[in-house]
Amino acid sequence: MATLPPGPIWLASYPKSGNTWMRILLANLLAKDEEPQNINALNLSDGVSADRTAIERELLVDTDLLTPSELARARAIAAQDERSHRDGPSIVKTHEAYELLDDGTAAMGRGKRAVLYLVRDPRDVAVSLAFHGGMSVDQAVETLCAWTPAGGGRHQVAHGWADWSRHASGWLGQNDLPVHLLRYEDLLADTPKAFAAALNFLGVDFGPDELARAVRHADFAELRRQEAATGFVERSPNATAPFFRQGRAGGWREYLNPAQQARLERAHRVMMARLGYLPAALDDEEDGL
């Protein structure tokens, strides 16, 4: 029977990179049901990484009284304290950048046991983000090239997405936790193989029938069917397309003009080459090497 070992893990990615799909795969594997899991009732979430209420509950402090630097430090302490007295398995989704405080402490706190990091071609991310956020492709392209605030209100403390390259380098380069890199394109090309590799990294004990069932229940056609029938709670109110829109790789060729493509490739060519989205030779040629 598929079982997730104790201890929380980060399921981290830049937005629109396959995080939701991976959570649905995991939910179907762990639920062991004969029917697909309800995409609107996944029993995997373990809070929000920047939850203001959780910080106040853990430290018994009014966060409105703290300076930004005090609040950042309090958040790291609260996250570590909370996780330290949780014994069971849990999965914490995040799109947040992995940043360090001035003293080298992880801003998101310690206490996790591993990171499953999903990455996707930023050119496809830009297109998907444009549909999801109801923004122009130009706006989406610039979002991937800048620090984007993603919190700071009543419910979450200030945090954000870094630009696409910094997001990837932050998570892949941190030394606090073991990390498994999973490319969306590889998950799409051979879902059982890529999913099994991620499960092995996480220490999940599973059988081939359980794996096959989870993949079948998280098939894109099934996700689209459920969204068409009941909607999806994670779809943005600004979205101009279904959340489960196409589920393919390389669609950017139909949406990005040459200038938009060049903008992303100039900004992220080093990380794109590292992750297999641009040939390394192109990086060398542009550097004059």
GROMACS .gro file of N, CA, C and O in nm, residues 6-10 44-51 54-55 57-58 75-94 108-113 177:
model
  176
    6PRO      N    1   0.693   0.972   0.723
    6PRO     CA    2   0.670   1.090   0.807
    6PRO      C    3   0.761   1.205   0.771
    6PRO      O    4   0.870   1.186   0.716
    7GLY      N    5   0.712   1.325   0.804
    7GLY     CA    6   0.792   1.445   0.781
    7GLY      C    7   0.740   1.524   0.663
    7GLY      O    8   0.709   1.468   0.559
    8PRO      N    9   0.731   1.656   0.679
    8PRO     CA   10   0.679   1.739   0.570
    8PRO      C   11   0.780   1.756   0.458
    8PRO      O   12   0.901   1.757   0.481
    9ILE      N   13   0.730   1.768   0.337
    9ILE     CA   14   0.815   1.795   0.222
    9ILE      C   15   0.763   1.920   0.151
    9ILE      O   16   0.645   1.951   0.155
   10TRP      N   17   0.854   1.992   0.087
   10TRP     CA   18   0.815   2.101  -0.001
   10TRP      C   19   0.784   2.046  -0.139
   10TRP      O   20   0.862   1.968  -0.194
   44LEU      N   21  -0.427   1.689   0.070
   44LEU     CA   22  -0.281   1.689   0.075
   44LEU      C   23  -0.225   1.816   0.137
   44LEU      O   24  -0.114   1.816   0.188
   45SER      N   25  -0.298   1.924   0.129
   45SER     CA   26  -0.244   2.054   0.168
   45SER      C   27  -0.209   2.057   0.316
   45SER      O   28  -0.280   2.002   0.400
   46ASP      N   29  -0.101   2.121   0.347
   46ASP     CA   30  -0.061   2.139   0.487
   46ASP      C   31  -0.029   2.286   0.511
   46ASP      O   32   0.079   2.323   0.552
   47GLY      N   33  -0.126   2.370   0.482
   47GLY     CA   34  -0.109   2.511   0.510
   47GLY      C   35  -0.042   2.587   0.399
   47GLY      O   36  -0.009   2.533   0.294
   48VAL      N   37  -0.025   2.715   0.424
   48VAL     CA   38   0.038   2.806   0.330
   48VAL      C   39   0.171   2.849   0.388
   48VAL      O   40   0.181   2.878   0.508
   49SER      N   41   0.273   2.856   0.306
   49SER     CA   42   0.408   2.879   0.358
   49SER      C   43   0.423   3.014   0.428
   49SER      O   44   0.508   3.029   0.514
   50ALA      N   45   0.342   3.113   0.393
   50ALA     CA   46   0.356   3.246   0.452
   50ALA      C   47   0.233   3.285   0.533
   50ALA      O   48   0.199   3.403   0.544
   51ASP      N   49   0.168   3.188   0.594
   51ASP     CA   50   0.041   3.210   0.664
   51ASP      C   51   0.062   3.300   0.788
   51ASP      O   52   0.126   3.260   0.885
   54ALA      N   53  -0.085   3.151   1.116
   54ALA     CA   54  -0.005   3.042   1.172
   54ALA      C   55   0.113   3.099   1.252
   54ALA      O   56   0.149   3.045   1.357
   55ILE      N   57   0.172   3.206   1.204
   55ILE     CA   58   0.284   3.268   1.277
   55ILE      C   59   0.235   3.322   1.411
   55ILE      O   60   0.298   3.300   1.516
   57ARG      N   61  -0.027   3.232   1.580
   57ARG     CA   62  -0.067   3.122   1.668
   57ARG      C   63   0.055   3.054   1.730
   57ARG      O   64   0.055   3.018   1.848
   58GLU      N   65   0.159   3.039   1.651
   58GLU     CA   66   0.276   2.966   1.699
   58GLU      C   67   0.357   3.047   1.799
   58GLU      O   68   0.407   2.994   1.899
   75ARG      N   69   0.876   3.467   1.116
   75ARG     CA   70   0.820   3.367   1.026
   75ARG      C   71   0.908   3.242   1.021
   75ARG      O   72   0.859   3.129   1.027
   76ALA      N   73   1.038   3.263   1.009
   76ALA     CA   74   1.130   3.149   1.002
   76ALA      C   75   1.124   3.067   1.130
   76ALA      O   76   1.124   2.944   1.128
   77ILE      N   77   1.120   3.136   1.244
   77ILE     CA   78   1.114   3.065   1.373
   77ILE      C   79   0.983   2.989   1.386
   77ILE      O   80   0.981   2.872   1.428
   78ALA      N   81   0.873   3.054   1.350
   78ALA     CA   82   0.742   2.990   1.363
   78ALA      C   83   0.731   2.866   1.276
   78ALA      O   84   0.678   2.762   1.319
   79ALA      N   85   0.782   2.875   1.155
   79ALA     CA   86   0.776   2.761   1.064
   79ALA      C   87   0.853   2.643   1.120
   79ALA      O   88   0.807   2.528   1.116
   80GLN      N   89   0.969   2.671   1.175
   80GLN     CA   90   1.050   2.562   1.230
   80GLN      C   91   0.985   2.503   1.354
   80GLN      O   92   0.982   2.381   1.372
   81ASP      N   93   0.932   2.588   1.441
   81ASP     CA   94   0.868   2.539   1.563
   81ASP      C   95   0.747   2.454   1.531
   81ASP      O   96   0.725   2.348   1.590
   82GLU      N   97   0.667   2.501   1.435
   82GLU     CA   98   0.545   2.427   1.402
   82GLU      C   99   0.578   2.289   1.348
   82GLU      O  100   0.519   2.189   1.387
   83ARG      N  101   0.674   2.284   1.257
   83ARG     CA  102   0.708   2.155   1.195
   83ARG      C  103   0.772   2.060   1.295
   83ARG      O  104   0.764   1.939   1.281
   84SER      N  105   0.840   2.115   1.395
   84SER     CA  106   0.914   2.030   1.487
   84SER      C  107   0.822   1.941   1.571
   84SER      O  108   0.865   1.838   1.622
   85HIS      N  109   0.695   1.980   1.588
   85HIS     CA  110   0.606   1.894   1.666
   85HIS      C  111   0.497   1.832   1.579
   85HIS      O  112   0.385   1.810   1.623
   86ARG      N  113   0.529   1.810   1.453
   86ARG     CA  114   0.440   1.733   1.365
   86ARG      C  115   0.511   1.605   1.325
   86ARG      O  116   0.621   1.610   1.271
   87ASP      N  117   0.448   1.493   1.350
   87ASP     CA  118   0.513   1.366   1.324
   87ASP      C  119   0.470   1.302   1.193
   87ASP      O  120   0.544   1.224   1.134
   88GLY      N  121   0.350   1.332   1.147
   88GLY     CA  122   0.296   1.263   1.031
   88GLY      C  123   0.348   1.315   0.900
   88GLY      O  124   0.417   1.418   0.893
   89PRO      N  125   0.319   1.244   0.792
   89PRO     CA  126   0.359   1.291   0.658
   89PRO      C  127   0.276   1.410   0.615
   89PRO      O  128   0.158   1.421   0.651
   90SER      N  129   0.334   1.498   0.537
   90SER     CA  130   0.258   1.610   0.483
   90SER      C  131   0.332   1.668   0.363
   90SER      O  132   0.453   1.653   0.348
   91ILE      N  133   0.256   1.734   0.279
   91ILE     CA  134   0.309   1.796   0.158
   91ILE      C  135   0.269   1.942   0.158
   91ILE      O  136   0.151   1.974   0.169
   92VAL      N  137   0.366   2.029   0.146
   92VAL     CA  138   0.340   2.173   0.150
   92VAL      C  139   0.373   2.231   0.013
   92VAL      O  140   0.490   2.235  -0.028
   93LYS      N  141   0.269   2.274  -0.056
   93LYS     CA  142   0.288   2.336  -0.188
   93LYS      C  143   0.337   2.479  -0.171
   93LYS      O  144   0.291   2.552  -0.083
   94THR      N  145   0.427   2.520  -0.258
   94THR     CA  146   0.467   2.661  -0.257
   94THR      C  147   0.516   2.704  -0.394
   94THR      O  148   0.574   2.625  -0.468
  108MET      N  149   1.182   3.074   0.479
  108MET     CA  150   1.063   2.990   0.493
  108MET      C  151   1.075   2.896   0.611
  108MET      O  152   0.987   2.814   0.633
  109GLY      N  153   1.184   2.905   0.684
  109GLY     CA  154   1.204   2.820   0.799
  109GLY      C  155   1.258   2.683   0.762
  109GLY      O  156   1.257   2.644   0.645
  110ARG      N  157   1.310   2.616   0.862
  110ARG     CA  158   1.359   2.480   0.841
  110ARG      C  159   1.257   2.381   0.897
  110ARG      O  160   1.152   2.420   0.944
  111GLY      N  161   1.288   2.255   0.890
  111GLY     CA  162   1.198   2.155   0.947
  111GLY      C  163   1.139   2.062   0.844
  111GLY      O  164   1.073   1.965   0.880
  112LYS      N  165   1.159   2.089   0.715
  112LYS     CA  166   1.114   1.994   0.613
  112LYS      C  167   1.221   1.885   0.597
  112LYS      O  168   1.335   1.900   0.641
  113ARG      N  169   1.181   1.779   0.530
  113ARG     CA  170   1.279   1.672   0.510
  113ARG      C  171   1.330   1.664   0.367
  113ARG      O  172   1.433   1.601   0.343
  177LEU      N  173   1.827   2.111   0.233
  177LEU     CA  174   1.743   1.994   0.211
  177LEU      C  175   1.784   1.920   0.085
  177LEU      O  176   1.825   1.983  -0.013
   0.00000   0.00000   0.00000
